[in-house]
PDB file of C-alpha atoms and ligand atoms in Angstrom:
ATOM      1  CA  MET A   1      -1.494  38.894  42.299  1.00  0.00           C
ATOM      2  CA  LYS A   2       1.981  39.131  41.423  1.00  0.00           C
ATOM      3  CA  ARG A   3       3.049  37.726  44.754  1.00  0.00           C
ATOM      4  CA  PHE A   4       0.515  34.880  44.286  1.00  0.00           C
ATOM      5  CA  LEU A   5       2.215  33.979  40.915  1.00  0.00           C
ATOM      6  CA  ALA A   6       5.597  34.173  42.235  1.00  0.00           C
ATOM      7  CA  CYS A   7       4.572  31.656  44.969  1.00  0.00           C
ATOM      8  CA  ILE A   8       3.176  29.244  42.351  1.00  0.00           C
ATOM      9  CA  ALA A   9       6.424  29.634  40.285  1.00  0.00           C
ATOM     10  CA  LEU A  10       8.506  28.954  43.414  1.00  0.00           C
ATOM     11  CA  ALA A  11       6.287  25.893  44.271  1.00  0.00           C
ATOM     12  CA  LEU A  12       6.734  24.579  40.635  1.00  0.00           C
ATOM     13  CA  THR A  13      10.454  25.165  40.799  1.00  0.00           C
ATOM     14  CA  LEU A  14      10.742  23.299  44.126  1.00  0.00           C
ATOM     15  CA  GLY A  15       8.438  20.484  42.795  1.00  0.00           C
ATOM     16  CA  ALA A  16      10.661  20.039  39.700  1.00  0.00           C
ATOM     17  CA  ALA A  17      13.949  20.124  41.487  1.00  0.00           C
ATOM     18  CA  PRO A  18      15.531  16.754  42.356  1.00  0.00           C
ATOM     19  CA  VAL A  19      15.444  15.815  46.020  1.00  0.00           C
ATOM     20  CA  SER A  20      18.785  17.174  46.982  1.00  0.00           C
ATOM     21  CA  ALA A  21      19.471  14.629  49.703  1.00  0.00           C
ATOM     22  CA  GLU A  22      19.419  11.861  47.139  1.00  0.00           C
ATOM     23  CA  PRO A  23      22.388  12.032  44.680  1.00  0.00           C
ATOM     24  CA  LEU A  24      21.608  11.277  41.078  1.00  0.00           C
ATOM     25  CA  LYS A  25      22.145   7.614  40.481  1.00  0.00           C
ATOM     26  CA  VAL A  26      24.276   6.901  37.427  1.00  0.00           C
ATOM     27  CA  VAL A  27      25.111   3.611  35.854  1.00  0.00           C
ATOM     28  CA  ALA A  28      27.973   3.508  33.382  1.00  0.00           C
ATOM     29  CA  SER A  29      28.334   0.398  31.100  1.00  0.00           C
ATOM     30  CA  PHE A  30      32.091  -0.086  31.460  1.00  0.00           C
ATOM     31  CA  SER A  31      35.073   1.149  33.257  1.00  0.00           C
ATOM     32  CA  ILE A  32      36.225   3.875  30.731  1.00  0.00           C
ATOM     33  CA  LEU A  33      32.807   5.510  30.827  1.00  0.00           C
ATOM     34  CA  GLY A  34      32.719   5.162  34.639  1.00  0.00           C
ATOM     35  CA  ASP A  35      36.003   7.119  34.792  1.00  0.00           C
ATOM     36  CA  MET A  36      34.578   9.887  32.489  1.00  0.00           C
ATOM     37  CA  VAL A  37      31.459  10.255  34.688  1.00  0.00           C
ATOM     38  CA  GLU A  38      33.604  10.407  37.760  1.00  0.00           C
ATOM     39  CA  ARG A  39      35.741  13.174  36.340  1.00  0.00           C
ATOM     40  CA  VAL A  40      32.775  15.206  35.372  1.00  0.00           C
ATOM     41  CA  ALA A  41      30.479  14.481  38.302  1.00  0.00           C
ATOM     42  CA  GLY A  42      32.809  13.759  41.216  1.00  0.00           C
ATOM     43  CA  ASP A  43      30.824  12.775  44.203  1.00  0.00           C
ATOM     44  CA  HIS A  44      27.719  14.527  43.105  1.00  0.00           C
ATOM     45  CA  VAL A  45      26.385  11.300  41.795  1.00  0.00           C
ATOM     46  CA  GLU A  46      26.203   7.750  42.954  1.00  0.00           C
ATOM     47  CA  LEU A  47      27.962   5.816  40.319  1.00  0.00           C
ATOM     48  CA  THR A  48      27.718   2.095  39.426  1.00  0.00           C
ATOM     49  CA  VAL A  49      29.876   0.614  36.598  1.00  0.00           C
ATOM     50  CA  LEU A  50      28.585  -2.576  35.126  1.00  0.00           C
ATOM     51  CA  VAL A  51      31.687  -4.067  33.383  1.00  0.00           C
ATOM     52  CA  GLY A  52      34.386  -3.045  35.826  1.00  0.00           C
ATOM     53  CA  PRO A  53      38.323  -2.926  35.580  1.00  0.00           C
ATOM     54  CA  ASP A  54      39.761  -5.700  33.410  1.00  0.00           C
ATOM     55  CA  GLY A  55      36.416  -6.809  32.231  1.00  0.00           C
ATOM     56  CA  ASP A  56      35.456  -7.683  28.680  1.00  0.00           C
ATOM     57  CA  ALA A  57      32.107  -5.730  27.806  1.00  0.00           C
ATOM     58  CA  HIS A  58      31.795  -7.798  24.407  1.00  0.00           C
ATOM     59  CA  SER A  59      31.326 -11.062  26.352  1.00  0.00           C
ATOM     60  CA  PHE A  60      29.741  -9.695  29.441  1.00  0.00           C
ATOM     61  CA  GLU A  61      26.918 -11.631  31.170  1.00  0.00           C
ATOM     62  CA  PRO A  62      24.820  -9.394  33.326  1.00  0.00           C
ATOM     63  CA  GLY A  63      23.535 -10.826  36.564  1.00  0.00           C
ATOM     64  CA  PRO A  64      20.730  -9.908  39.026  1.00  0.00           C
ATOM     65  CA  ALA A  65      22.882  -7.170  40.706  1.00  0.00           C
ATOM     66  CA  HIS A  66      23.373  -5.477  37.545  1.00  0.00           C
ATOM     67  CA  ALA A  67      19.630  -5.493  36.881  1.00  0.00           C
ATOM     68  CA  ALA A  68      19.083  -4.185  40.365  1.00  0.00           C
ATOM     69  CA  ALA A  69      21.524  -1.295  39.778  1.00  0.00           C
ATOM     70  CA  LEU A  70      19.756  -0.497  36.438  1.00  0.00           C
ATOM     71  CA  ALA A  71      16.370  -0.586  37.981  1.00  0.00           C
ATOM     72  CA  ASP A  72      17.255   2.090  40.382  1.00  0.00           C
ATOM     73  CA  ALA A  73      19.267   4.376  37.958  1.00  0.00           C
ATOM     74  CA  ASN A  74      18.253   7.865  36.946  1.00  0.00           C
ATOM     75  CA  LEU A  75      20.895   8.032  34.191  1.00  0.00           C
ATOM     76  CA  LEU A  76      22.514   5.250  32.104  1.00  0.00           C
ATOM     77  CA  VAL A  77      25.737   6.039  30.130  1.00  0.00           C
ATOM     78  CA  VAL A  78      26.537   3.570  27.371  1.00  0.00           C
ATOM     79  CA  ASN A  79      29.084   3.634  24.408  1.00  0.00           C
ATOM     80  CA  GLY A  80      26.631   2.561  21.809  1.00  0.00           C
ATOM     81  CA  LEU A  81      27.941   1.495  18.336  1.00  0.00           C
ATOM     82  CA  GLY A  82      26.905  -2.117  19.264  1.00  0.00           C
ATOM     83  CA  PHE A  83      29.535  -2.315  22.115  1.00  0.00           C
ATOM     84  CA  GLU A  84      27.031  -3.430  24.720  1.00  0.00           C
ATOM     85  CA  PRO A  85      24.761  -5.972  22.814  1.00  0.00           C
ATOM     86  CA  TRP A  86      23.394  -7.246  26.151  1.00  0.00           C
ATOM     87  CA  MET A  87      22.034  -3.873  27.238  1.00  0.00           C
ATOM     88  CA  VAL A  88      18.577  -3.693  25.553  1.00  0.00           C
ATOM     89  CA  ARG A  89      17.612  -6.972  27.217  1.00  0.00           C
ATOM     90  CA  LEU A  90      19.233  -6.002  30.654  1.00  0.00           C
ATOM     91  CA  ALA A  91      17.349  -2.682  30.589  1.00  0.00           C
ATOM     92  CA  ALA A  92      14.030  -4.420  29.798  1.00  0.00           C
ATOM     93  CA  ALA A  93      14.583  -6.976  32.536  1.00  0.00           C
ATOM     94  CA  ALA A  94      15.307  -4.308  34.963  1.00  0.00           C
ATOM     95  CA  ARG A  95      12.232  -2.200  33.917  1.00  0.00           C
ATOM     96  CA  SER A  96      14.788   0.641  33.799  1.00  0.00           C
ATOM     97  CA  LYS A  97      13.269   4.125  33.594  1.00  0.00           C
ATOM     98  CA  ALA A  98      16.662   5.672  33.367  1.00  0.00           C
ATOM     99  CA  THR A  99      17.562   8.219  30.727  1.00  0.00           C
ATOM    100  CA  TYR A 100      20.026   6.803  28.185  1.00  0.00           C
ATOM    101  CA  VAL A 101      22.980   8.862  26.855  1.00  0.00           C
ATOM    102  CA  VAL A 102      25.031   7.412  24.135  1.00  0.00           C
ATOM    103  CA  ALA A 103      28.518   8.662  24.819  1.00  0.00           C
ATOM    104  CA  SER A 104      29.760   8.124  21.372  1.00  0.00           C
ATOM    105  CA  PHE A 105      26.889  10.214  19.733  1.00  0.00           C
ATOM    106  CA  GLY A 106      28.305  12.726  17.091  1.00  0.00           C
ATOM    107  CA  ILE A 107      31.698  10.910  16.509  1.00  0.00           C
ATOM    108  CA  ASN A 108      32.495   9.757  13.001  1.00  0.00           C
ATOM    109  CA  PRO A 109      31.984   6.077  13.128  1.00  0.00           C
ATOM    110  CA  ARG A 110      34.312   3.513  11.357  1.00  0.00           C
ATOM    111  CA  ASP A 111      32.548   0.936   9.225  1.00  0.00           C
ATOM    112  CA  MET A 112      33.609  -2.582  10.289  1.00  0.00           C
ATOM    113  CA  GLU A 113      33.026  -4.271   6.981  1.00  0.00           C
ATOM    114  CA  LYS A 114      35.062  -1.980   4.772  1.00  0.00           C
ATOM    115  CA  ASP A 115      37.535  -0.935   7.437  1.00  0.00           C
ATOM    116  CA  SER A 116      36.926   2.652   6.391  1.00  0.00           C
ATOM    117  CA  HIS A 117      34.903   5.744   7.378  1.00  0.00           C
ATOM    118  CA  ALA A 118      31.151   5.276   7.229  1.00  0.00           C
ATOM    119  CA  PRO A 119      29.082   7.711   5.451  1.00  0.00           C
ATOM    120  CA  GLU A 120      28.147  10.513   7.721  1.00  0.00           C
ATOM    121  CA  SER A 121      24.416   9.944   7.142  1.00  0.00           C
ATOM    122  CA  LYS A 122      24.667   6.710   9.236  1.00  0.00           C
ATOM    123  CA  SER A 123      24.345   7.684  12.940  1.00  0.00           C
ATOM    124  CA  ASP A 124      24.025   5.879  16.139  1.00  0.00           C
ATOM    125  CA  GLY A 125      20.243   6.681  16.693  1.00  0.00           C
ATOM    126  CA  ASP A 126      19.071   9.212  19.106  1.00  0.00           C
ATOM    127  CA  LYS A 127      21.365  10.620  21.849  1.00  0.00           C
ATOM    128  CA  GLU A 128      18.467  10.165  24.318  1.00  0.00           C
ATOM    129  CA  GLY A 129      17.368   6.492  23.377  1.00  0.00           C
ATOM    130  CA  TYR A 130      19.418   3.396  23.344  1.00  0.00           C
ATOM    131  CA  PRO A 131      20.028   2.641  19.668  1.00  0.00           C
ATOM    132  CA  ALA A 132      19.102  -0.639  18.098  1.00  0.00           C
ATOM    133  CA  VAL A 133      21.976  -0.217  15.812  1.00  0.00           C
ATOM    134  CA  PRO A 134      23.096  -3.375  14.018  1.00  0.00           C
ATOM    135  CA  HIS A 135      26.787  -4.253  14.519  1.00  0.00           C
ATOM    136  CA  ASP A 136      27.923  -2.289  11.471  1.00  0.00           C
ATOM    137  CA  PHE A 137      30.324  -0.139  13.219  1.00  0.00           C
ATOM    138  CA  ASP A 138      33.646  -0.415  15.036  1.00  0.00           C
ATOM    139  CA  PRO A 139      32.724   0.530  18.632  1.00  0.00           C
ATOM    140  CA  HIS A 140      36.110   1.389  19.988  1.00  0.00           C
ATOM    141  CA  ALA A 141      35.687   5.141  19.301  1.00  0.00           C
ATOM    142  CA  TRP A 142      37.297   6.135  22.691  1.00  0.00           C
ATOM    143  CA  GLN A 143      40.752   4.989  21.343  1.00  0.00           C
ATOM    144  CA  ASN A 144      40.929   8.353  19.593  1.00  0.00           C
ATOM    145  CA  ALA A 145      41.371  10.975  22.288  1.00  0.00           C
ATOM    146  CA  ALA A 146      39.636  13.531  20.261  1.00  0.00           C
ATOM    147  CA  ASN A 147      36.506  11.265  20.385  1.00  0.00           C
ATOM    148  CA  GLY A 148      37.002  11.194  24.104  1.00  0.00           C
ATOM    149  CA  VAL A 149      36.264  15.013  24.160  1.00  0.00           C
ATOM    150  CA  ILE A 150      32.902  14.315  22.429  1.00  0.00           C
ATOM    151  CA  TYR A 151      32.107  11.499  24.863  1.00  0.00           C
ATOM    152  CA  VAL A 152      32.796  13.990  27.831  1.00  0.00           C
ATOM    153  CA  ARG A 153      30.596  16.695  26.129  1.00  0.00           C
ATOM    154  CA  ASN A 154      27.832  14.247  25.844  1.00  0.00           C
ATOM    155  CA  ILE A 155      28.166  13.018  29.396  1.00  0.00           C
ATOM    156  CA  ALA A 156      28.338  16.413  30.823  1.00  0.00           C
ATOM    157  CA  ASP A 157      25.289  17.573  29.040  1.00  0.00           C
ATOM    158  CA  ALA A 158      23.294  14.555  30.209  1.00  0.00           C
ATOM    159  CA  LEU A 159      24.343  15.046  33.726  1.00  0.00           C
ATOM    160  CA  ALA A 160      23.309  18.791  33.593  1.00  0.00           C
ATOM    161  CA  LYS A 161      19.921  17.899  32.206  1.00  0.00           C
ATOM    162  CA  ALA A 162      19.267  15.086  34.746  1.00  0.00           C
ATOM    163  CA  ASP A 163      20.629  17.215  37.718  1.00  0.00           C
ATOM    164  CA  PRO A 164      20.334  20.924  36.909  1.00  0.00           C
ATOM    165  CA  GLU A 165      21.257  21.926  40.455  1.00  0.00           C
ATOM    166  CA  ASN A 166      24.804  20.903  39.844  1.00  0.00           C
ATOM    167  CA  ALA A 167      25.024  21.873  36.203  1.00  0.00           C
ATOM    168  CA  GLY A 168      27.599  24.668  36.813  1.00  0.00           C
ATOM    169  CA  THR A 169      29.940  22.195  38.523  1.00  0.00           C
ATOM    170  CA  TYR A 170      29.539  19.561  35.737  1.00  0.00           C
ATOM    171  CA  ALA A 171      30.240  22.131  33.049  1.00  0.00           C
ATOM    172  CA  ALA A 172      33.338  23.420  34.921  1.00  0.00           C
ATOM    173  CA  ASN A 173      34.781  19.929  35.543  1.00  0.00           C
ATOM    174  CA  ALA A 174      34.061  18.912  31.968  1.00  0.00           C
ATOM    175  CA  ALA A 175      35.872  22.128  30.580  1.00  0.00           C
ATOM    176  CA  ALA A 176      38.955  21.352  32.575  1.00  0.00           C
ATOM    177  CA  TYR A 177      38.902  17.525  31.634  1.00  0.00           C
ATOM    178  CA  ILE A 178      38.424  18.458  27.995  1.00  0.00           C
ATOM    179  CA  ALA A 179      41.400  20.742  28.111  1.00  0.00           C
ATOM    180  CA  GLU A 180      43.339  17.858  29.607  1.00  0.00           C
ATOM    181  CA  LEU A 181      42.174  15.496  26.771  1.00  0.00           C
ATOM    182  CA  GLU A 182      43.145  17.968  24.072  1.00  0.00           C
ATOM    183  CA  GLY A 183      46.585  18.077  25.566  1.00  0.00           C
ATOM    184  CA  LEU A 184      46.642  14.266  25.632  1.00  0.00           C
ATOM    185  CA  ASP A 185      45.770  14.100  21.952  1.00  0.00           C
ATOM    186  CA  ALA A 186      48.561  16.423  20.968  1.00  0.00           C
ATOM    187  CA  TRP A 187      51.001  14.423  23.241  1.00  0.00           C
ATOM    188  CA  VAL A 188      50.017  11.155  21.443  1.00  0.00           C
ATOM    189  CA  ARG A 189      50.510  12.634  18.012  1.00  0.00           C
ATOM    190  CA  ALA A 190      53.876  13.978  19.069  1.00  0.00           C
ATOM    191  CA  GLU A 191      54.992  10.542  20.579  1.00  0.00           C
ATOM    192  CA  ILE A 192      53.814   8.540  17.446  1.00  0.00           C
ATOM    193  CA  ALA A 193      55.591  11.040  15.215  1.00  0.00           C
ATOM    194  CA  LYS A 194      59.020   9.666  16.705  1.00  0.00           C
ATOM    195  CA  VAL A 195      58.405   6.498  14.818  1.00  0.00           C
ATOM    196  CA  PRO A 196      59.046   6.606  11.015  1.00  0.00           C
ATOM    197  CA  ALA A 197      55.811   6.069   9.097  1.00  0.00           C
ATOM    198  CA  GLY A 198      56.951   2.783   7.501  1.00  0.00           C
ATOM    199  CA  LYS A 199      57.542   1.232  11.063  1.00  0.00           C
ATOM    200  CA  ARG A 200      54.078   1.988  12.349  1.00  0.00           C
ATOM    201  CA  LYS A 201      52.696  -1.515  12.357  1.00  0.00           C
ATOM    202  CA  VAL A 202      51.249  -3.293  15.447  1.00  0.00           C
ATOM    203  CA  ILE A 203      49.734  -6.701  16.185  1.00  0.00           C
ATOM    204  CA  THR A 204      47.092  -6.845  18.978  1.00  0.00           C
ATOM    205  CA  THR A 205      44.690  -9.455  20.172  1.00  0.00           C
ATOM    206  CA  HIS A 206      41.445  -8.068  18.709  1.00  0.00           C
ATOM    207  CA  ASP A 207      40.443  -5.047  16.469  1.00  0.00           C
ATOM    208  CA  ALA A 208      40.319  -2.466  19.202  1.00  0.00           C
ATOM    209  CA  PHE A 209      42.693   0.146  17.960  1.00  0.00           C
ATOM    210  CA  GLY A 210      41.176   1.111  14.474  1.00  0.00           C
ATOM    211  CA  TYR A 211      40.210   4.603  15.583  1.00  0.00           C
ATOM    212  CA  PHE A 212      43.583   5.039  17.188  1.00  0.00           C
ATOM    213  CA  GLY A 213      45.304   3.803  14.002  1.00  0.00           C
ATOM    214  CA  ASP A 214      43.179   6.108  11.654  1.00  0.00           C
ATOM    215  CA  VAL A 215      43.773   9.222  13.590  1.00  0.00           C
ATOM    216  CA  TYR A 216      47.354   8.712  14.756  1.00  0.00           C
ATOM    217  CA  GLY A 217      48.590   6.903  11.699  1.00  0.00           C
ATOM    218  CA  VAL A 218      49.340   3.368  12.878  1.00  0.00           C
ATOM    219  CA  GLU A 219      48.438   0.063  11.037  1.00  0.00           C
ATOM    220  CA  PHE A 220      46.961  -2.426  13.383  1.00  0.00           C
ATOM    221  CA  HIS A 221      46.331  -6.206  12.689  1.00  0.00           C
ATOM    222  CA  ALA A 222      44.668  -8.742  14.942  1.00  0.00           C
ATOM    223  CA  PRO A 223      43.747 -12.295  14.753  1.00  0.00           C
ATOM    224  CA  LEU A 224      40.452 -11.634  16.418  1.00  0.00           C
ATOM    225  CA  GLY A 225      37.700  -9.382  15.113  1.00  0.00           C
ATOM    226  CA  PHE A 226      36.014  -6.234  16.534  1.00  0.00           C
ATOM    227  CA  ALA A 227      34.340  -8.269  19.300  1.00  0.00           C
ATOM    228  CA  GLY A 228      37.112 -10.526  20.360  1.00  0.00           C
ATOM    229  CA  GLY A 229      35.720 -13.927  21.218  1.00  0.00           C
ATOM    230  CA  ALA A 230      35.586 -16.547  18.504  1.00  0.00           C
ATOM    231  CA  GLN A 231      38.983 -18.005  17.454  1.00  0.00           C
ATOM    232  CA  PRO A 232      40.237 -17.176  13.994  1.00  0.00           C
ATOM    233  CA  SER A 233      40.296 -19.807  11.281  1.00  0.00           C
ATOM    234  CA  ALA A 234      43.543 -21.680  10.602  1.00  0.00           C
ATOM    235  CA  GLN A 235      43.915 -19.805   7.375  1.00  0.00           C
ATOM    236  CA  ALA A 236      43.300 -16.395   8.848  1.00  0.00           C
ATOM    237  CA  LEU A 237      45.966 -17.107  11.459  1.00  0.00           C
ATOM    238  CA  ALA A 238      48.408 -18.425   8.834  1.00  0.00           C
ATOM    239  CA  ARG A 239      47.884 -15.349   6.682  1.00  0.00           C
ATOM    240  CA  LEU A 240      48.590 -13.129   9.711  1.00  0.00           C
ATOM    241  CA  ILE A 241      51.682 -15.025  10.647  1.00  0.00           C
ATOM    242  CA  ASP A 242      52.834 -14.761   6.953  1.00  0.00           C
ATOM    243  CA  GLN A 243      52.381 -11.078   7.085  1.00  0.00           C
ATOM    244  CA  ILE A 244      54.282 -10.650  10.303  1.00  0.00           C
ATOM    245  CA  ARG A 245      57.209 -12.515   8.784  1.00  0.00           C
ATOM    246  CA  THR A 246      57.227 -10.744   5.469  1.00  0.00           C
ATOM    247  CA  GLU A 247      56.783  -7.347   6.808  1.00  0.00           C
ATOM    248  CA  GLY A 248      59.192  -7.877   9.647  1.00  0.00           C
ATOM    249  CA  ILE A 249      56.530  -6.743  12.205  1.00  0.00           C
ATOM    250  CA  LYS A 250      58.167  -7.037  15.790  1.00  0.00           C
ATOM    251  CA  ALA A 251      55.525  -5.178  17.767  1.00  0.00           C
ATOM    252  CA  LEU A 252      53.144  -7.746  19.245  1.00  0.00           C
ATOM    253  CA  PHE A 253      50.839  -7.112  22.156  1.00  0.00           C
ATOM    254  CA  ILE A 254      48.407  -8.800  24.301  1.00  0.00           C
ATOM    255  CA  GLU A 255      45.455  -6.987  25.829  1.00  0.00           C
ATOM    256  CA  THR A 256      44.783  -6.960  29.523  1.00  0.00           C
ATOM    257  CA  MET A 257      41.172  -8.206  29.137  1.00  0.00           C
ATOM    258  CA  SER A 258      41.950 -11.070  26.799  1.00  0.00           C
ATOM    259  CA  ASP A 259      43.392 -14.509  27.034  1.00  0.00           C
ATOM    260  CA  PRO A 260      47.184 -14.196  26.146  1.00  0.00           C
ATOM    261  CA  ARG A 261      47.662 -17.622  24.763  1.00  0.00           C
ATOM    262  CA  MET A 262      47.022 -17.079  21.123  1.00  0.00           C
ATOM    263  CA  MET A 263      49.427 -14.076  20.946  1.00  0.00           C
ATOM    264  CA  GLU A 264      52.199 -16.252  22.660  1.00  0.00           C
ATOM    265  CA  THR A 265      51.728 -18.780  19.917  1.00  0.00           C
ATOM    266  CA  ILE A 266      51.983 -16.121  17.264  1.00  0.00           C
ATOM    267  CA  SER A 267      55.127 -14.767  19.099  1.00  0.00           C
ATOM    268  CA  ARG A 268      56.739 -18.272  19.100  1.00  0.00           C
ATOM    269  CA  GLU A 269      55.872 -18.905  15.354  1.00  0.00           C
ATOM    270  CA  THR A 270      57.198 -15.541  14.204  1.00  0.00           C
ATOM    271  CA  GLY A 271      59.894 -14.561  16.638  1.00  0.00           C
ATOM    272  CA  ALA A 272      58.032 -11.242  17.238  1.00  0.00           C
ATOM    273  CA  GLU A 273      58.636 -10.139  20.715  1.00  0.00           C
ATOM    274  CA  MET A 274      55.825  -9.527  23.150  1.00  0.00           C
ATOM    275  CA  GLY A 275      55.726  -5.653  23.765  1.00  0.00           C
ATOM    276  CA  GLY A 276      53.722  -5.997  26.867  1.00  0.00           C
ATOM    277  CA  ALA A 277      49.971  -5.639  27.629  1.00  0.00           C
ATOM    278  CA  LEU A 278      47.797  -2.818  26.115  1.00  0.00           C
ATOM    279  CA  TYR A 279      44.611  -1.454  27.772  1.00  0.00           C
ATOM    280  CA  SER A 280      41.990  -1.492  25.052  1.00  0.00           C
ATOM    281  CA  ASP A 281      38.433  -1.948  26.253  1.00  0.00           C
ATOM    282  CA  ALA A 282      38.944  -1.859  30.128  1.00  0.00           C
ATOM    283  CA  LEU A 283      40.956   0.261  32.596  1.00  0.00           C
ATOM    284  CA  SER A 284      42.978  -1.414  35.396  1.00  0.00           C
ATOM    285  CA  PRO A 285      41.854  -1.422  38.810  1.00  0.00           C
ATOM    286  CA  GLY A 286      42.695   1.693  40.920  1.00  0.00           C
ATOM    287  CA  GLY A 287      46.381   1.846  41.754  1.00  0.00           C
ATOM    288  CA  GLY A 288      47.123  -0.295  38.694  1.00  0.00           C
ATOM    289  CA  GLU A 289      48.925   0.746  35.412  1.00  0.00           C
ATOM    290  CA  ALA A 290      45.964   2.374  33.825  1.00  0.00           C
ATOM    291  CA  PRO A 291      43.199   3.370  36.334  1.00  0.00           C
ATOM    292  CA  SER A 292      41.830   6.179  34.265  1.00  0.00           C
ATOM    293  CA  TYR A 293      41.220   7.038  30.509  1.00  0.00           C
ATOM    294  CA  VAL A 294      44.223   9.377  30.490  1.00  0.00           C
ATOM    295  CA  ALA A 295      46.399   6.757  32.115  1.00  0.00           C
ATOM    296  CA  MET A 296      45.397   4.299  29.505  1.00  0.00           C
ATOM    297  CA  PHE A 297      47.023   6.396  26.725  1.00  0.00           C
ATOM    298  CA  GLN A 298      49.975   7.237  28.964  1.00  0.00           C
ATOM    299  CA  HIS A 299      50.468   3.529  29.457  1.00  0.00           C
ATOM    300  CA  ASN A 300      49.871   2.296  25.943  1.00  0.00           C
ATOM    301  CA  VAL A 301      51.598   4.931  23.815  1.00  0.00           C
ATOM    302  CA  PRO A 302      55.201   4.557  25.242  1.00  0.00           C
ATOM    303  CA  LEU A 303      54.841   0.803  24.913  1.00  0.00           C
ATOM    304  CA  LEU A 304      53.610   1.114  21.201  1.00  0.00           C
ATOM    305  CA  VAL A 305      56.429   3.539  20.281  1.00  0.00           C
ATOM    306  CA  GLU A 306      59.191   1.355  21.854  1.00  0.00           C
ATOM    307  CA  ALA A 307      57.874  -1.772  20.124  1.00  0.00           C
ATOM    308  CA  MET A 308      57.361  -0.133  16.793  1.00  0.00           C
ATOM    309  CA  LEU A 309      60.823   1.250  16.668  1.00  0.00           C
ATOM    310  CA  LYS A 310      62.105  -2.341  16.547  1.00  0.00           C
ATOM    311  CA  ASN A 311      60.065  -3.047  13.391  1.00  0.00           C
TER     312      ASN A 311
HETATM  313 ZN1   ZN B   1      36.623  -4.654  21.908  1.00  0.00          ZN
END
């Protein structure tokens, strides 16, 4: 009898295990999440990234290839916080049965309206279900490296659940990666501390650095809002130009995924020098300046420090 039960148990285990020849199919909504999945999963999964390097997730328009990738996926990794407004429709069109993981689940979200921290009772829905969250929150939570740690934990947990056979590898990779991100966070703090507090003011294209500013103590201003896109009103632009002149802000940046023309106009109007291009919502292609989440900070932070010291 004992042996019979053991056989049944074995059969059940085998039945429940994923077919090992088929790697887990994972879809990540944009390049930064794709990099995180790659760091945790290595080549144990087959990864598709919807909004690739230098892409703008805010204005992304998915096509049939994206729907096909999603139709096939076992696990879908999204940022949440309203960053992928096109995802609900895409997942429905693809009849996706993928499990969702919201990478930002558990971070302390910034309120877009009040430009301050939202009450903790507001959350981004369930970790397991794609949240129908109105666009109340600033979605750019990854710009705080400590939030990156939370993202990686969520991704590693979801991978382990979806592919228990490789759970040990995912946990070990995540632990090493998290240690690296904690070191990165400390490095960013130390670098920003080289700039006197009164000089920590930066102009960027859109409001992508609110979390960075909150945690590392830098004031960011942008002509475009949290989702980029729409042009600012003439009054809003004039106000910003006034502020740049009055406060003597010299640190002016374009973002790699955005049209540089507006920032060039502001630079001409104010005499503020272009400090270069920041990576905000997308990584560079492989071999570029910021092909990974870690490299994004390593690229942005020295540029920010150099430009702010001129303020
Ligand atoms: Zn953005």
